[in-house]
PDB file of C-alpha atoms in Angstrom:
ATOM      1  CA  MET A1291      59.727 181.307 -45.676  1.00 45.00           C
ATOM      2  CA  THR A1292      59.346 183.322 -48.881  1.00 47.00           C
ATOM      3  CA  ASP A1293      58.017 181.854 -52.115  1.00 46.00           C
ATOM      4  CA  ALA A1294      61.403 182.433 -53.733  1.00 46.00           C
ATOM      5  CA  ALA A1295      63.171 180.435 -51.014  1.00 43.00           C
ATOM      6  CA  ARG A1296      60.698 177.557 -51.438  1.00 43.00           C
ATOM      7  CA  LYS A1297      61.497 177.347 -55.157  1.00 47.00           C
ATOM      8  CA  LEU A1298      65.195 176.674 -54.560  1.00 45.00           C
ATOM      9  CA  PRO A1299      65.973 172.976 -54.975  1.00 47.00           C
ATOM     10  CA  PRO A1300      67.047 171.164 -51.813  1.00 47.00           C
ATOM     11  CA  PRO A1301      70.758 170.426 -51.565  1.00 46.00           C
ATOM     12  CA  GLU A1302      71.883 167.026 -52.719  1.00 50.00           C
ATOM     13  CA  VAL A1303      73.112 164.828 -49.877  1.00 46.00           C
ATOM     14  CA  PRO A1304      76.138 162.711 -50.772  1.00 45.00           C
ATOM     15  CA  ASP A1305      76.725 159.141 -49.683  1.00 48.00           C
ATOM     16  CA  ALA A1306      78.919 159.069 -46.596  1.00 43.00           C
ATOM     17  CA  GLU A1307      81.630 156.951 -48.228  1.00 44.00           C
ATOM     18  CA  GLU A1308      81.918 159.348 -51.182  1.00 54.00           C
ATOM     19  CA  ALA A1309      82.415 162.494 -49.089  1.00 55.00           C
ATOM     20  CA  PRO A1310      85.996 163.544 -48.289  1.00 60.00           C
ATOM     21  CA  PRO A1311      86.846 163.361 -44.578  1.00 69.00           C
ATOM     22  CA  PRO A1312      86.326 166.805 -42.985  1.00 76.00           C
ATOM     23  CA  GLU A1313      89.546 166.680 -40.973  1.00 73.00           C
ATOM     24  CA  SER A1314      91.597 166.966 -44.160  1.00 84.00           C
ATOM     25  CA  LEU A1315      89.639 169.948 -45.542  1.00 93.00           C
ATOM     26  CA  SER A1316      89.569 173.682 -44.984  1.00 95.00           C
ATOM     27  CA  VAL A1317      86.615 176.051 -45.175  1.00 97.00           C
ATOM     28  CA  LEU A1318      86.644 179.846 -45.337  1.00 98.00           C
ATOM     29  CA  VAL A1319      83.491 181.374 -43.813  1.00 97.00           C
ATOM     30  CA  VAL A1320      82.915 184.947 -45.004  1.00 98.00           C
ATOM     31  CA  ASP A1321      80.261 187.028 -43.264  1.00 96.00           C
ATOM     32  CA  ASP A1322      80.252 190.514 -41.775  1.00 95.00           C
ATOM     33  CA  TYR A1323      77.664 189.503 -39.187  1.00 94.00           C
ATOM     34  CA  ASP A1324      79.631 188.133 -36.220  1.00 95.00           C
ATOM     35  CA  ASP A1325      76.939 185.761 -34.927  1.00 94.00           C
ATOM     36  CA  ALA A1326      76.377 184.081 -38.303  1.00 93.00           C
ATOM     37  CA  ARG A1327      80.103 183.788 -39.038  1.00 95.00           C
ATOM     38  CA  GLU A1328      80.833 182.302 -35.616  1.00 96.00           C
ATOM     39  CA  MET A1329      77.867 179.910 -35.657  1.00 95.00           C
ATOM     40  CA  TYR A1330      78.811 178.346 -39.004  1.00 95.00           C
ATOM     41  CA  ALA A1331      82.525 178.324 -38.158  1.00 96.00           C
ATOM     42  CA  GLU A1332      81.992 176.610 -34.808  1.00 96.00           C
ATOM     43  CA  TYR A1333      79.649 173.991 -36.261  1.00 96.00           C
ATOM     44  CA  LEU A1334      82.050 173.177 -39.097  1.00 96.00           C
ATOM     45  CA  GLU A1335      84.963 172.968 -36.636  1.00 96.00           C
ATOM     46  CA  PHE A1336      82.851 170.584 -34.524  1.00 95.00           C
ATOM     47  CA  LEU A1337      82.495 168.393 -37.645  1.00 94.00           C
ATOM     48  CA  GLY A1338      86.277 168.373 -38.045  1.00 94.00           C
ATOM     49  CA  TYR A1339      86.894 170.961 -40.768  1.00 95.00           C
ATOM     50  CA  HIS A1340      89.770 173.428 -40.523  1.00 96.00           C
ATOM     51  CA  VAL A1341      87.930 176.765 -40.528  1.00 97.00           C
ATOM     52  CA  GLN A1342      89.094 180.310 -41.122  1.00 97.00           C
ATOM     53  CA  THR A1343      86.905 183.382 -41.234  1.00 98.00           C
ATOM     54  CA  ALA A1344      86.796 186.735 -42.998  1.00 98.00           C
ATOM     55  CA  ARG A1345      84.637 189.787 -42.329  1.00 97.00           C
ATOM     56  CA  ASP A1346      84.636 191.366 -45.781  1.00 97.00           C
ATOM     57  CA  GLY A1347      85.121 190.460 -49.417  1.00 97.00           C
ATOM     58  CA  GLN A1348      88.662 191.803 -49.676  1.00 98.00           C
ATOM     59  CA  GLU A1349      89.779 189.774 -46.655  1.00 98.00           C
ATOM     60  CA  ALA A1350      88.242 186.711 -48.302  1.00 98.00           C
ATOM     61  CA  VAL A1351      90.026 187.259 -51.625  1.00 98.00           C
ATOM     62  CA  ASP A1352      93.371 187.888 -49.920  1.00 98.00           C
ATOM     63  CA  TYR A1353      93.019 184.813 -47.690  1.00 98.00           C
ATOM     64  CA  ALA A1354      91.936 182.549 -50.565  1.00 98.00           C
ATOM     65  CA  ARG A1355      94.852 183.623 -52.755  1.00 97.00           C
ATOM     66  CA  GLU A1356      97.349 182.944 -49.990  1.00 97.00           C
ATOM     67  CA  HIS A1357      95.910 179.810 -48.320  1.00 96.00           C
ATOM     68  CA  HIS A1358      93.676 178.215 -50.964  1.00 96.00           C
ATOM     69  CA  PRO A1359      90.806 176.785 -48.863  1.00 97.00           C
ATOM     70  CA  ASP A1360      88.895 173.773 -50.157  1.00 96.00           C
ATOM     71  CA  VAL A1361      85.558 175.630 -50.122  1.00 97.00           C
ATOM     72  CA  ILE A1362      84.312 179.158 -49.398  1.00 97.00           C
ATOM     73  CA  LEU A1363      80.987 180.125 -47.793  1.00 97.00           C
ATOM     74  CA  MET A1364      80.358 183.652 -49.088  1.00 96.00           C
ATOM     75  CA  ASP A1365      77.829 186.152 -47.825  1.00 95.00           C
ATOM     76  CA  LEU A1366      76.939 188.476 -50.694  1.00 92.00           C
ATOM     77  CA  SER A1367      76.333 191.722 -48.778  1.00 90.00           C
ATOM     78  CA  LEU A1368      79.765 192.524 -47.435  1.00 94.00           C
ATOM     79  CA  PRO A1369      81.669 195.717 -46.673  1.00 94.00           C
ATOM     80  CA  VAL A1370      84.810 196.813 -48.534  1.00 95.00           C
ATOM     81  CA  LEU A1371      84.228 194.382 -51.426  1.00 96.00           C
ATOM     82  CA  SER A1372      80.842 192.715 -51.977  1.00 94.00           C
ATOM     83  CA  GLY A1373      80.508 188.956 -52.044  1.00 93.00           C
ATOM     84  CA  TRP A1374      79.478 189.180 -55.696  1.00 92.00           C
ATOM     85  CA  GLU A1375      82.663 191.063 -56.614  1.00 96.00           C
ATOM     86  CA  ALA A1376      84.874 188.918 -54.364  1.00 97.00           C
ATOM     87  CA  THR A1377      83.527 185.782 -56.072  1.00 96.00           C
ATOM     88  CA  ARG A1378      84.113 187.310 -59.519  1.00 96.00           C
ATOM     89  CA  GLN A1379      87.705 188.081 -58.623  1.00 97.00           C
ATOM     90  CA  LEU A1380      88.286 184.588 -57.244  1.00 98.00           C
ATOM     91  CA  LYS A1381      86.791 182.910 -60.331  1.00 97.00           C
ATOM     92  CA  GLU A1382      88.816 185.107 -62.715  1.00 97.00           C
ATOM     93  CA  ASP A1383      92.098 184.247 -60.979  1.00 97.00           C
ATOM     94  CA  GLU A1384      93.658 180.990 -62.170  1.00 95.00           C
ATOM     95  CA  ARG A1385      95.057 180.406 -58.666  1.00 95.00           C
ATOM     96  CA  THR A1386      91.586 180.378 -57.072  1.00 97.00           C
ATOM     97  CA  ARG A1387      89.055 179.663 -59.834  1.00 95.00           C
ATOM     98  CA  ASP A1388      88.632 176.003 -58.868  1.00 95.00           C
ATOM     99  CA  ILE A1389      87.726 176.731 -55.236  1.00 96.00           C
ATOM    100  CA  PRO A1390      83.995 176.034 -54.865  1.00 96.00           C
ATOM    101  CA  VAL A1391      82.102 179.086 -53.608  1.00 96.00           C
ATOM    102  CA  MET A1392      78.707 178.758 -51.951  1.00 95.00           C
ATOM    103  CA  ALA A1393      76.657 181.924 -51.586  1.00 93.00           C
ATOM    104  CA  LEU A1394      75.080 181.953 -48.137  1.00 90.00           C
ATOM    105  CA  THR A1395      72.888 185.011 -48.089  1.00 85.00           C
ATOM    106  CA  GLY A1396      69.661 186.688 -47.114  1.00 84.00           C
ATOM    107  CA  HIS A1397      69.141 187.743 -50.744  1.00 77.00           C
ATOM    108  CA  VAL A1398      66.550 185.162 -51.776  1.00 74.00           C
ATOM    109  CA  LEU A1399      64.848 186.582 -54.848  1.00 76.00           C
ATOM    110  CA  PRO A1400      65.339 184.605 -58.072  1.00 79.00           C
ATOM    111  CA  ILE A1401      67.338 187.510 -59.548  1.00 81.00           C
ATOM    112  CA  HIS A1402      69.807 187.219 -56.656  1.00 78.00           C
ATOM    113  CA  THR A1403      70.306 183.522 -57.305  1.00 81.00           C
ATOM    114  CA  GLU A1404      70.993 184.277 -60.970  1.00 84.00           C
ATOM    115  CA  GLN A1405      73.374 187.127 -60.109  1.00 84.00           C
ATOM    116  CA  ALA A1406      75.262 184.871 -57.711  1.00 86.00           C
ATOM    117  CA  ARG A1407      75.659 182.207 -60.401  1.00 88.00           C
ATOM    118  CA  GLU A1408      76.768 184.840 -62.927  1.00 88.00           C
ATOM    119  CA  ALA A1409      79.388 186.021 -60.431  1.00 89.00           C
ATOM    120  CA  GLY A1410      80.663 182.437 -60.240  1.00 92.00           C
ATOM    121  CA  CYS A1411      79.008 180.940 -57.167  1.00 93.00           C
ATOM    122  CA  ASP A1412      78.813 177.165 -57.438  1.00 94.00           C
ATOM    123  CA  ALA A1413      75.887 176.856 -55.014  1.00 92.00           C
ATOM    124  CA  PHE A1414      73.352 179.096 -53.329  1.00 91.00           C
ATOM    125  CA  LEU A1415      71.737 178.783 -49.900  1.00 92.00           C
ATOM    126  CA  ALA A1416      69.333 181.288 -48.396  1.00 89.00           C
ATOM    127  CA  LYS A1417      69.822 182.456 -44.808  1.00 88.00           C
ATOM    128  CA  PRO A1418      68.876 181.469 -42.339  1.00 87.00           C
ATOM    129  CA  ALA A1419      70.193 178.042 -43.219  1.00 91.00           C
ATOM    130  CA  LEU A1420      70.572 175.295 -40.666  1.00 92.00           C
ATOM    131  CA  PRO A1421      74.239 174.443 -40.048  1.00 93.00           C
ATOM    132  CA  ASP A1422      73.688 170.785 -41.010  1.00 93.00           C
ATOM    133  CA  THR A1423      72.206 171.921 -44.355  1.00 94.00           C
ATOM    134  CA  VAL A1424      75.317 174.034 -44.937  1.00 95.00           C
ATOM    135  CA  ALA A1425      77.538 171.069 -44.058  1.00 94.00           C
ATOM    136  CA  ASP A1426      75.601 168.794 -46.453  1.00 94.00           C
ATOM    137  CA  GLN A1427      76.012 171.318 -49.261  1.00 93.00           C
ATOM    138  CA  ILE A1428      79.743 171.622 -48.545  1.00 94.00           C
ATOM    139  CA  ARG A1429      80.069 167.842 -48.995  1.00 93.00           C
ATOM    140  CA  VAL A1430      78.210 168.091 -52.313  1.00 91.00           C
ATOM    141  CA  LEU A1431      80.460 170.895 -53.532  1.00 91.00           C
ATOM    142  CA  LEU A1432      83.597 169.018 -52.550  1.00 89.00           C
ATOM    143  CA  GLN A1433      82.401 165.892 -54.348  1.00 88.00           C
ATOM    144  CA  LYS A1434      81.648 167.884 -57.503  1.00 85.00           C
ATOM    145  CA  ALA A1435      85.051 169.595 -57.318  1.00 79.00           C
ATOM    146  CA  GLY A1436      86.682 166.161 -57.332  1.00 73.00           C
ATOM    147  CA  GLY A1437      89.836 167.491 -55.748  1.00 54.00           C
ATOM    148  CA  LYS A1438      90.323 170.242 -58.354  1.00 51.00           C
ATOM    149  CA  SER A1439      90.373 172.901 -55.645  1.00 49.00           C
ATOM    150  CA  ARG A1440      93.420 171.210 -54.099  1.00 46.00           C
ATOM    151  CA  VAL A1441      95.592 172.062 -57.117  1.00 38.00           C
ATOM    152  CA  ARG A1442      97.772 174.854 -55.807  1.00 35.00           C
TER     153      ARG A1442
END
């Protein structure tokens, strides 16, 4: 693990009774790497989330505008439209600005974390991240959103 990855604070873990039930929530997993996208999608489906996937930033923006997922896991290095730019577009659009976006990326330098936050990411996890860590962070994001992302 790099020094930069060690400096990231661990995700907060919510109390079970405060977390929304997964079966009522949707997650969009955006990654151009098939294995990573499928691994996170399958694990989240196993937990009960409704999961959709996208392979590039433009697909993610288009899907989010049409279907309004409850949370988005966004790789930052994507074809067609980068994850940074896709997040910017989502956060500038009043229809999608309240959807929590978690950067899930191999870019682990402190400057990348700052750039992701400037683009509008609500959380940042370095890859490789264990699927249960991703799921814990999703629960934290959904708690912080307080249902705002459900306004359509």
